[in-house]
PDB file of C-alpha atoms and ligand atoms in Angstrom:
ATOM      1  CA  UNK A   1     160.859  65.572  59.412  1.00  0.00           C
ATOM      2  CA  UNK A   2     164.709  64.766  58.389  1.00  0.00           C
ATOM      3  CA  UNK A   3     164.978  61.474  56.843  1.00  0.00           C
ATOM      4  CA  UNK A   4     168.138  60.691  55.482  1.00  0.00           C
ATOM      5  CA  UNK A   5     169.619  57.602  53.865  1.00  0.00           C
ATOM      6  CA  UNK A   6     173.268  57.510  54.317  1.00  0.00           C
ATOM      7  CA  UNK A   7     174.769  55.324  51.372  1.00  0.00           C
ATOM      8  CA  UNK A   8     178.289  53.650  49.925  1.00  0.00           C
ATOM      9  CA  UNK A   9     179.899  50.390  50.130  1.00  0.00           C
ATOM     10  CA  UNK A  10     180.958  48.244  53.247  1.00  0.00           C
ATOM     11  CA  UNK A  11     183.403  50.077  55.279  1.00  0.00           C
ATOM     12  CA  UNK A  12     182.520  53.190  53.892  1.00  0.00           C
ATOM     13  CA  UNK A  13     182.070  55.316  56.818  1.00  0.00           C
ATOM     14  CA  UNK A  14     178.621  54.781  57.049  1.00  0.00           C
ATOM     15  CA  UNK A  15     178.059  53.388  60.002  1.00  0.00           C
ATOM     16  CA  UNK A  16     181.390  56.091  62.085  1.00  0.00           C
ATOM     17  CA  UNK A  17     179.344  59.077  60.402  1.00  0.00           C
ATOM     18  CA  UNK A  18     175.464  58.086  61.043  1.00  0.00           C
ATOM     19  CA  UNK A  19     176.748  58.302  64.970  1.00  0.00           C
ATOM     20  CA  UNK A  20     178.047  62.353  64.649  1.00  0.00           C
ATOM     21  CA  UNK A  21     174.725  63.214  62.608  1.00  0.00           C
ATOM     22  CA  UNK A  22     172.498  61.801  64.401  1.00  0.00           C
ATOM     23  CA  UNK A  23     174.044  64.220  67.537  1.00  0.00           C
ATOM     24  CA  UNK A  24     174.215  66.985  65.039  1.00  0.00           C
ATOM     25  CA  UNK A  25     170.599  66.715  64.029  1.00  0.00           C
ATOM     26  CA  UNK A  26     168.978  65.083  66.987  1.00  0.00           C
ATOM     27  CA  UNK A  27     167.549  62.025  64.850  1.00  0.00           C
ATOM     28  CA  UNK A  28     167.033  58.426  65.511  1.00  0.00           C
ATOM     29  CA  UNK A  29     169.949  56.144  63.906  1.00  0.00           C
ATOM     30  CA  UNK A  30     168.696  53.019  62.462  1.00  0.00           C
ATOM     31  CA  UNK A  31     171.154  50.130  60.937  1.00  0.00           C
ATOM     32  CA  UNK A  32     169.912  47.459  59.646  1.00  0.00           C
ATOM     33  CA  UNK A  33     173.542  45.753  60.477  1.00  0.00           C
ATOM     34  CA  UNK A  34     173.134  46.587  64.704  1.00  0.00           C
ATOM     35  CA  UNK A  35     169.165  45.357  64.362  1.00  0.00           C
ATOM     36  CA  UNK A  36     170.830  42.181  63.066  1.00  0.00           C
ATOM     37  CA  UNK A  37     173.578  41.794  65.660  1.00  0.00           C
ATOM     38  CA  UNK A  38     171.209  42.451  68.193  1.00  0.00           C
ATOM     39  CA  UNK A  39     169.098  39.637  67.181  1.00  0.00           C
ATOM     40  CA  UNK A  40     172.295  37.618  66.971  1.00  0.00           C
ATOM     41  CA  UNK A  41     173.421  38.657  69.923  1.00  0.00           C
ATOM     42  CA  UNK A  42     170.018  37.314  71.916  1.00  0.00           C
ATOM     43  CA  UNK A  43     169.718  34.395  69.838  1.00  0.00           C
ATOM     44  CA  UNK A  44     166.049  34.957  68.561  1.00  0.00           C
ATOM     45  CA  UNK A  45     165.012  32.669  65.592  1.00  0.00           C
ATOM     46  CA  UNK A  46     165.262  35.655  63.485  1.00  0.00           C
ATOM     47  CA  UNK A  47     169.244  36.230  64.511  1.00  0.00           C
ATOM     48  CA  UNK A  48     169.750  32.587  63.708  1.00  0.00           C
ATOM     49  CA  UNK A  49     168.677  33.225  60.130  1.00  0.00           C
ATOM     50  CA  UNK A  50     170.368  35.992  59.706  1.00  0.00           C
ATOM     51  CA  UNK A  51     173.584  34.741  61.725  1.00  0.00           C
ATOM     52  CA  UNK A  52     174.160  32.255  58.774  1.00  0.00           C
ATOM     53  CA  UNK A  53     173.409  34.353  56.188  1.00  0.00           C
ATOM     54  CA  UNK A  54     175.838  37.194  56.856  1.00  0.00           C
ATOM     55  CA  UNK A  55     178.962  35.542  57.779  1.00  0.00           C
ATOM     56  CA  UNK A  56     178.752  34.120  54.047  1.00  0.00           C
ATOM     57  CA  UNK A  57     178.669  38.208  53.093  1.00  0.00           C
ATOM     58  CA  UNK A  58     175.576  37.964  51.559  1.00  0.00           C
ATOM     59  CA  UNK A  59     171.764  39.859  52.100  1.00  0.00           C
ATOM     60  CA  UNK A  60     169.623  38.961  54.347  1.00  0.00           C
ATOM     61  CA  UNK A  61     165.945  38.674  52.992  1.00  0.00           C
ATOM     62  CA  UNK A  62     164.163  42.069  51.956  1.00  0.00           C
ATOM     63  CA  UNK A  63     161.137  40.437  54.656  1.00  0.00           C
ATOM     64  CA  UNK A  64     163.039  40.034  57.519  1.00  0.00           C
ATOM     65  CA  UNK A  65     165.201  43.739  57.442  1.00  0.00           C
ATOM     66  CA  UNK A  66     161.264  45.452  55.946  1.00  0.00           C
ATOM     67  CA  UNK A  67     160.017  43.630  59.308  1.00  0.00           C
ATOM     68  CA  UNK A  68     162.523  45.733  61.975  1.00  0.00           C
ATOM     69  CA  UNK A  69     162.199  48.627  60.128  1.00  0.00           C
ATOM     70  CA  UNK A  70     158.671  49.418  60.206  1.00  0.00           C
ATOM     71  CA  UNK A  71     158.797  48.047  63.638  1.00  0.00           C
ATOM     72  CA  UNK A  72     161.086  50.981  64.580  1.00  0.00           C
ATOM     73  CA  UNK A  73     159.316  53.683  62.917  1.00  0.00           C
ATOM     74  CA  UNK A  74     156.041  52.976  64.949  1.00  0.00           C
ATOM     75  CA  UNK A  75     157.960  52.935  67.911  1.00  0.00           C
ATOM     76  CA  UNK A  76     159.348  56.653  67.448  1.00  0.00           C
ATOM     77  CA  UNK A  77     156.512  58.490  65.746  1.00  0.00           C
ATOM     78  CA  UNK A  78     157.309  61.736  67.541  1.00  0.00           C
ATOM     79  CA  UNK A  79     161.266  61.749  66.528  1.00  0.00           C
ATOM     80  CA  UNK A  80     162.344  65.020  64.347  1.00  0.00           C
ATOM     81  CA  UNK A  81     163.602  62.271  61.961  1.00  0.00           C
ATOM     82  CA  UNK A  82     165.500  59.162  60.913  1.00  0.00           C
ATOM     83  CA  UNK A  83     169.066  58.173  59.513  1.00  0.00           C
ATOM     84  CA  UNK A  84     168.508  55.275  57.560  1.00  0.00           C
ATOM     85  CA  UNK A  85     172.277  53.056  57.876  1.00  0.00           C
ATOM     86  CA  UNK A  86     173.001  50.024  55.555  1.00  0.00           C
ATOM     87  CA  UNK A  87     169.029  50.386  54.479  1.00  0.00           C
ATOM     88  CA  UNK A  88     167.607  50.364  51.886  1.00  0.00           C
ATOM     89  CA  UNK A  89     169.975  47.970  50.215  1.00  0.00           C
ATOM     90  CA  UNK A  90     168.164  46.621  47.222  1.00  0.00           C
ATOM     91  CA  UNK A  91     165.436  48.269  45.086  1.00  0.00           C
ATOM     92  CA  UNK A  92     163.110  46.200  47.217  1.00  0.00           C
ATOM     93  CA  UNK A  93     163.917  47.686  50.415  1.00  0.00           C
ATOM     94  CA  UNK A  94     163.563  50.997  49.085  1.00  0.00           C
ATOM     95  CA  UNK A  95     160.284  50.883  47.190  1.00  0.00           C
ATOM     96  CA  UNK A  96     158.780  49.270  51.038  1.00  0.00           C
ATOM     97  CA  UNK A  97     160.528  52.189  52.829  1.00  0.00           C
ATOM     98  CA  UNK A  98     159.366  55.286  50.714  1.00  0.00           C
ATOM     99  CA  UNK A  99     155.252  53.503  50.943  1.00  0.00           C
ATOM    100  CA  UNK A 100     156.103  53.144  54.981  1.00  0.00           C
ATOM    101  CA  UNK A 101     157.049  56.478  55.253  1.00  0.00           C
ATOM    102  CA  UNK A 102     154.535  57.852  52.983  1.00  0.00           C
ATOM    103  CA  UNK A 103     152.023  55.581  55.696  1.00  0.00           C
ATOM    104  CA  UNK A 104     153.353  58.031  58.119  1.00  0.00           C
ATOM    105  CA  UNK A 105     152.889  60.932  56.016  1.00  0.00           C
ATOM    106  CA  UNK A 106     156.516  61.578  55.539  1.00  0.00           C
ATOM    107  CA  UNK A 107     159.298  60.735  53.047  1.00  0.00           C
ATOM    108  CA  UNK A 108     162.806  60.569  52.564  1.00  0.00           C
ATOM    109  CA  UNK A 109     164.772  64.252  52.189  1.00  0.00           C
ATOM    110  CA  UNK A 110     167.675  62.777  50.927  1.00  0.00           C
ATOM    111  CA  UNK A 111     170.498  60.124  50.020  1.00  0.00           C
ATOM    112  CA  UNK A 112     173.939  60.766  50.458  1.00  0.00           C
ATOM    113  CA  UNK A 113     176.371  58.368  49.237  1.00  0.00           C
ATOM    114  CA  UNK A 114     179.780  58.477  50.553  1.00  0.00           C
ATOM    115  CA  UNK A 115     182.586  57.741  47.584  1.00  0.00           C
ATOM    116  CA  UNK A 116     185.296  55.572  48.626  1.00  0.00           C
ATOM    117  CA  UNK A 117     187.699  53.119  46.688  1.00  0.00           C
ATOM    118  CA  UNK A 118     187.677  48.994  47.089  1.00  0.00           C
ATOM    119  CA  UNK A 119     191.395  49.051  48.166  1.00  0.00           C
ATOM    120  CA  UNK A 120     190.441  51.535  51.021  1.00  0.00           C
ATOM    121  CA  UNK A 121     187.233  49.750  51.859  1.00  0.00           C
ATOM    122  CA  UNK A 122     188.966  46.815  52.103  1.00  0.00           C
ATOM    123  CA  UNK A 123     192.012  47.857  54.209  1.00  0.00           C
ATOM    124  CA  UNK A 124     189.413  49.303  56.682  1.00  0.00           C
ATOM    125  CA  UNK A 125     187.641  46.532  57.365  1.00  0.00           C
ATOM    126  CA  UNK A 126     190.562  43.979  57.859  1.00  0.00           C
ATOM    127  CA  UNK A 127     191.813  46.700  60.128  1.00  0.00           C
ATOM    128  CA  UNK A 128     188.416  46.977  62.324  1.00  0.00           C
ATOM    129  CA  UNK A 129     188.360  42.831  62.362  1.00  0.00           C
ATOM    130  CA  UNK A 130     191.180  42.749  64.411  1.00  0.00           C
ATOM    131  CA  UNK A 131     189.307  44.049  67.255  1.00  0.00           C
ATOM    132  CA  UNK A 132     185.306  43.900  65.746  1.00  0.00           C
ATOM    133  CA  UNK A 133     184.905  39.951  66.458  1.00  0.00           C
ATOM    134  CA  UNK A 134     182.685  40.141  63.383  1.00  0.00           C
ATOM    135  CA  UNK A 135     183.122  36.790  61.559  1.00  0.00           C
ATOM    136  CA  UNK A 136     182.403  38.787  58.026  1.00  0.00           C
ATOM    137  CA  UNK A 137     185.151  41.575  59.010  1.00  0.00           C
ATOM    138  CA  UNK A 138     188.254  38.993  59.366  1.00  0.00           C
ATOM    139  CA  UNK A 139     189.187  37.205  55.686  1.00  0.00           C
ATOM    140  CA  UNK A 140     189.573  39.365  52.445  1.00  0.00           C
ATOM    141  CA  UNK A 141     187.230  36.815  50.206  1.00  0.00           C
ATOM    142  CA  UNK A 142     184.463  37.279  52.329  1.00  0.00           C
ATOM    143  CA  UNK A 143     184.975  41.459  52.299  1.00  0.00           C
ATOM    144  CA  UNK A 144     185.009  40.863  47.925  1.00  0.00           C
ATOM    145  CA  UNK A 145     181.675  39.167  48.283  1.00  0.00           C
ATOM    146  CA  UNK A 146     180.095  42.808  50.271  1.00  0.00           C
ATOM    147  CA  UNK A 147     181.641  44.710  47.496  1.00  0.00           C
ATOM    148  CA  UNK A 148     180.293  42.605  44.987  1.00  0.00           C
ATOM    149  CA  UNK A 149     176.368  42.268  46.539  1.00  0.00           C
ATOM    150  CA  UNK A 150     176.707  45.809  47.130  1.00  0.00           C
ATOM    151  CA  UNK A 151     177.496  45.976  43.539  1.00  0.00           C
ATOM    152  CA  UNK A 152     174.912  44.243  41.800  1.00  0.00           C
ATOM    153  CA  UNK A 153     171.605  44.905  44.494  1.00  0.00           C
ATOM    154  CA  UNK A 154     172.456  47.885  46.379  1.00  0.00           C
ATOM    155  CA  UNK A 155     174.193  50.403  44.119  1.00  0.00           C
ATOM    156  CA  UNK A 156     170.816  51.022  41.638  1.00  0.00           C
ATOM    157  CA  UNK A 157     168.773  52.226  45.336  1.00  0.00           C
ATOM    158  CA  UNK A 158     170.876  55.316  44.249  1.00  0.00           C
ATOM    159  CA  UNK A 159     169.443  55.408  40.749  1.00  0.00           C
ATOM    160  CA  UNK A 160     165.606  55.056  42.828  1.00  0.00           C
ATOM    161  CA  UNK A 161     166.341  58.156  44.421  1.00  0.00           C
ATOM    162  CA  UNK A 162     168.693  59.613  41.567  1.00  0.00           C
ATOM    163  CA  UNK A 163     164.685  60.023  39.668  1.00  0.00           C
ATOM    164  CA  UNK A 164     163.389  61.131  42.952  1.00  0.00           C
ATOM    165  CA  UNK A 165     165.993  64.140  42.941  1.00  0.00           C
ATOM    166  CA  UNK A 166     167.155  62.933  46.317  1.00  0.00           C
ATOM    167  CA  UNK A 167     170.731  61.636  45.744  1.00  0.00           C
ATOM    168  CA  UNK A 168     174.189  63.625  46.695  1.00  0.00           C
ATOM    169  CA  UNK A 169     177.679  62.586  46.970  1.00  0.00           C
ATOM    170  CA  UNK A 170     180.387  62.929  49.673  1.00  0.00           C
ATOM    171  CA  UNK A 171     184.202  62.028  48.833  1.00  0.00           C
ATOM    172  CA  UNK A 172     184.610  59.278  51.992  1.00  0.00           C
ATOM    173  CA  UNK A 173     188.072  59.538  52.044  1.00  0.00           C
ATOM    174  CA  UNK A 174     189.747  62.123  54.672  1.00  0.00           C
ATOM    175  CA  UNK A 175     189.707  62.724  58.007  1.00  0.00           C
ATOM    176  CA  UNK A 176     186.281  61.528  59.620  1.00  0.00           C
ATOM    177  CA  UNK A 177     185.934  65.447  60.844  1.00  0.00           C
ATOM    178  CA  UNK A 178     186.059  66.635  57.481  1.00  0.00           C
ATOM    179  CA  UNK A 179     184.200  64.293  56.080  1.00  0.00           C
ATOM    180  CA  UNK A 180     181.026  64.937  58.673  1.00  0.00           C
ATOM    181  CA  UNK A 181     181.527  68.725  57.775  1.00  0.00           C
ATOM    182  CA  UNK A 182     181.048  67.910  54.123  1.00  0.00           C
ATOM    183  CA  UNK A 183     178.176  66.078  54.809  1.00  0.00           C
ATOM    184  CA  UNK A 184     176.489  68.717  56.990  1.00  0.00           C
ATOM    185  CA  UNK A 185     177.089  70.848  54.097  1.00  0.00           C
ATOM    186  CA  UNK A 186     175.209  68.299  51.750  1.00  0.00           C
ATOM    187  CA  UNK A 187     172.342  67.564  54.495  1.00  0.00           C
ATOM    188  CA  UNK A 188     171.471  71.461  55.191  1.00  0.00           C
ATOM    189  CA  UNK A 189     171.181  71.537  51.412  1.00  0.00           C
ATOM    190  CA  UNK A 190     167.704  69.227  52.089  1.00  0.00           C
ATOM    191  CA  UNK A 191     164.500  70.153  52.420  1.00  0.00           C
TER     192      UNK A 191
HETATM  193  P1  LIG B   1     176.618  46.550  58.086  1.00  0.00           P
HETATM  194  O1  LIG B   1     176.611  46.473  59.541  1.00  0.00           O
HETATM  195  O2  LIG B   1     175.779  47.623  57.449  1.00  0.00           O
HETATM  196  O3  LIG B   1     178.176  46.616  57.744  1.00  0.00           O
HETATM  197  P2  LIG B   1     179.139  47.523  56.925  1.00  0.00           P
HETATM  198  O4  LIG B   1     178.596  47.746  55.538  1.00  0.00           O
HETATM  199  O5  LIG B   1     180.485  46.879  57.072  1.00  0.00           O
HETATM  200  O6  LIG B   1     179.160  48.872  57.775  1.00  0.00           O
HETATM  201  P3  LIG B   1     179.653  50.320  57.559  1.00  0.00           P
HETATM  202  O7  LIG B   1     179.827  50.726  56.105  1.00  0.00           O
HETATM  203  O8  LIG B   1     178.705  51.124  58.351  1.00  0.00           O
HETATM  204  O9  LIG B   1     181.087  50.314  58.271  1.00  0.00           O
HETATM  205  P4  LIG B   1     181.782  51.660  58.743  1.00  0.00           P
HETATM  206  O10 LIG B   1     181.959  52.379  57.462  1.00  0.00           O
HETATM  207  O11 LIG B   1     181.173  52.337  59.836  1.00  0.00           O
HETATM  208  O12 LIG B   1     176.185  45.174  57.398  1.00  0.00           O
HETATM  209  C1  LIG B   1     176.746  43.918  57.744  1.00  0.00           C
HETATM  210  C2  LIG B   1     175.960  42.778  57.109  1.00  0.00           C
HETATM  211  O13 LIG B   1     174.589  42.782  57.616  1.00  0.00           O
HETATM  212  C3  LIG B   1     175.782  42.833  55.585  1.00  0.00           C
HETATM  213  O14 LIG B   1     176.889  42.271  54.893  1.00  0.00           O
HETATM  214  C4  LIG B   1     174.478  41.998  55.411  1.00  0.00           C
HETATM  215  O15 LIG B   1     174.728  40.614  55.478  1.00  0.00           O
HETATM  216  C5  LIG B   1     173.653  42.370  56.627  1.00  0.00           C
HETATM  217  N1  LIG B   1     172.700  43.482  56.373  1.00  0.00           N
HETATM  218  C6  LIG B   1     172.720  44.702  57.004  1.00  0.00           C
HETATM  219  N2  LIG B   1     171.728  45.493  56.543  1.00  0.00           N
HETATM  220  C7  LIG B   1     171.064  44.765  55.600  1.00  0.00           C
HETATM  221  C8  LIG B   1     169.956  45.050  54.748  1.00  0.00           C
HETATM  222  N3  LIG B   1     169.335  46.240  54.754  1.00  0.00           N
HETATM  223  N4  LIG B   1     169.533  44.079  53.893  1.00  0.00           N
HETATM  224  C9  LIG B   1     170.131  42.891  53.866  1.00  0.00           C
HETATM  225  N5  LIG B   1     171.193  42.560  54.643  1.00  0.00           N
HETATM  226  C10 LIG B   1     171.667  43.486  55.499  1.00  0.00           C
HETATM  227  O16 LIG B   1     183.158  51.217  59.294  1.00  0.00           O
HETATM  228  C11 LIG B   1     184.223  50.648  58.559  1.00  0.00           C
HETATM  229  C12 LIG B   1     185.555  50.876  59.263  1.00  0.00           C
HETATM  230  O17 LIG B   1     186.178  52.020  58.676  1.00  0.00           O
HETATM  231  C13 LIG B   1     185.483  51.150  60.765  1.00  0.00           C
HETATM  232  O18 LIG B   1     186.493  50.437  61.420  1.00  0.00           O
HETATM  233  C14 LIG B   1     185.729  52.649  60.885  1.00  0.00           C
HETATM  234  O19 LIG B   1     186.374  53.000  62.073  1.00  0.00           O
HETATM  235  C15 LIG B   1     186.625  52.914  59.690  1.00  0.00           C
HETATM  236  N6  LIG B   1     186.476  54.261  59.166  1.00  0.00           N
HETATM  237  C16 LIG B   1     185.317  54.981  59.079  1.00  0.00           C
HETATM  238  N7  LIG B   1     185.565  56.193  58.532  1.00  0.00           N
HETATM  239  C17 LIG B   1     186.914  56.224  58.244  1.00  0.00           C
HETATM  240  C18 LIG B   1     187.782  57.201  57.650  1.00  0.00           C
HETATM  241  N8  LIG B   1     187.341  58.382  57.235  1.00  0.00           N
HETATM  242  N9  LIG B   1     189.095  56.887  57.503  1.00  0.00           N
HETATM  243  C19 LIG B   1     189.554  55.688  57.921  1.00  0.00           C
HETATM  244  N10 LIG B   1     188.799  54.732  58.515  1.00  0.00           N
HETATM  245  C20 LIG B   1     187.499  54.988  58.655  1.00  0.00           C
END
């Protein structure tokens, strides 16, 4: 199986790429941010936690994102592999996903993180609130408060998998085509 954890900051392409790979490679496309939306969306007592929790820009609990996780990956035990979007993001998250995966006698091949500057992050997600309709997309403190979570619980997954031998970079800036190509490059590098 092809697991891959695609990586980087909000607004760093994560979310635009994870959509051409999964095609490419013919893998199931998990983010943790649609799960969420979805449970938003339908108003489940889950979404209503969550709901609150994200339009301040902060993390929603390790439990509740662990939960919908392992959830999916008993519902597609037959899939030629995952792309793990906006997950893991804290240490947490990650330690839970490599012992789920290692339940189902798999493992992750690889992290790519995509590089990309705050400037740039943050002009790209103003831009996409104009039309998104997401509350956390629309006012430039709220976009400083991602950067910084992302900062101080998400960045050191990459160390996790940086002792695993399992972590790659991409330069995130560029043309969305050229970016995906250097990413195949870095994914048919995997195991
Ligand atoms: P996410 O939905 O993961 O939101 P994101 O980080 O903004 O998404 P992404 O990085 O994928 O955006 P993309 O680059 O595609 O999370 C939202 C919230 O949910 C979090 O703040 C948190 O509260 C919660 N959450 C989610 N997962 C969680 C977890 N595991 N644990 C705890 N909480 C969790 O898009 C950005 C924009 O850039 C788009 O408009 C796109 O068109 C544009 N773009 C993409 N590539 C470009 C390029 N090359 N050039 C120019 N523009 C580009």
């Amino acid at each position: 199986m092809k697991n891959l954890i695609l990586f980087g900051p909000p607004g760093a392409g994560k979310g635009t790429q994870s959509a051409k790979v999964k095609e490419m490679y013919n893998l199931i496309h998990l983010s943790t941010g649609d799960l969420l939306r979805s449970e938003i969306a339908a108003g489940t007592d889950l979404g209503l936690k969550a709901k609150e929790i994200m339009a301040r820009g902060k993390l929603v609990s390790d439990e509740i994102v662990i939960g919908m996780i392992e959830k999916k990956l008993k519902e597609h035990k037959d899939t030629a592999g995952f792309i793990f979007d906006g997950f893991p993001r804290t240490v947490a998250q990650a330690e839970a996903l490599d012992q789920l995966l290692e339940a189902h006698k798999t493992a992750i091949s690889g992290l790519i993180a995509l590089e990309v500057g705050e400037s740039e992050l943050t002009a790209r997600i103003l831009a996409r609130g104009k039309t998104s309709g997401r509350p956390d997309d629309q006012n430039e403190a709220l976009i400083k408060t991602r950067i910084r979570e992302y900062e101080q619980k998400t960045a050191p997954v990459a160390n996790h998998y940086k002792k695993q031998h399992k972590y790659k970079t991409v330069e995130g800036v560029g043309s969305i085509e050229d970016i995906f190509e250097k990413l195949c490059a870095a994914i048919d590098t995997l195991d």
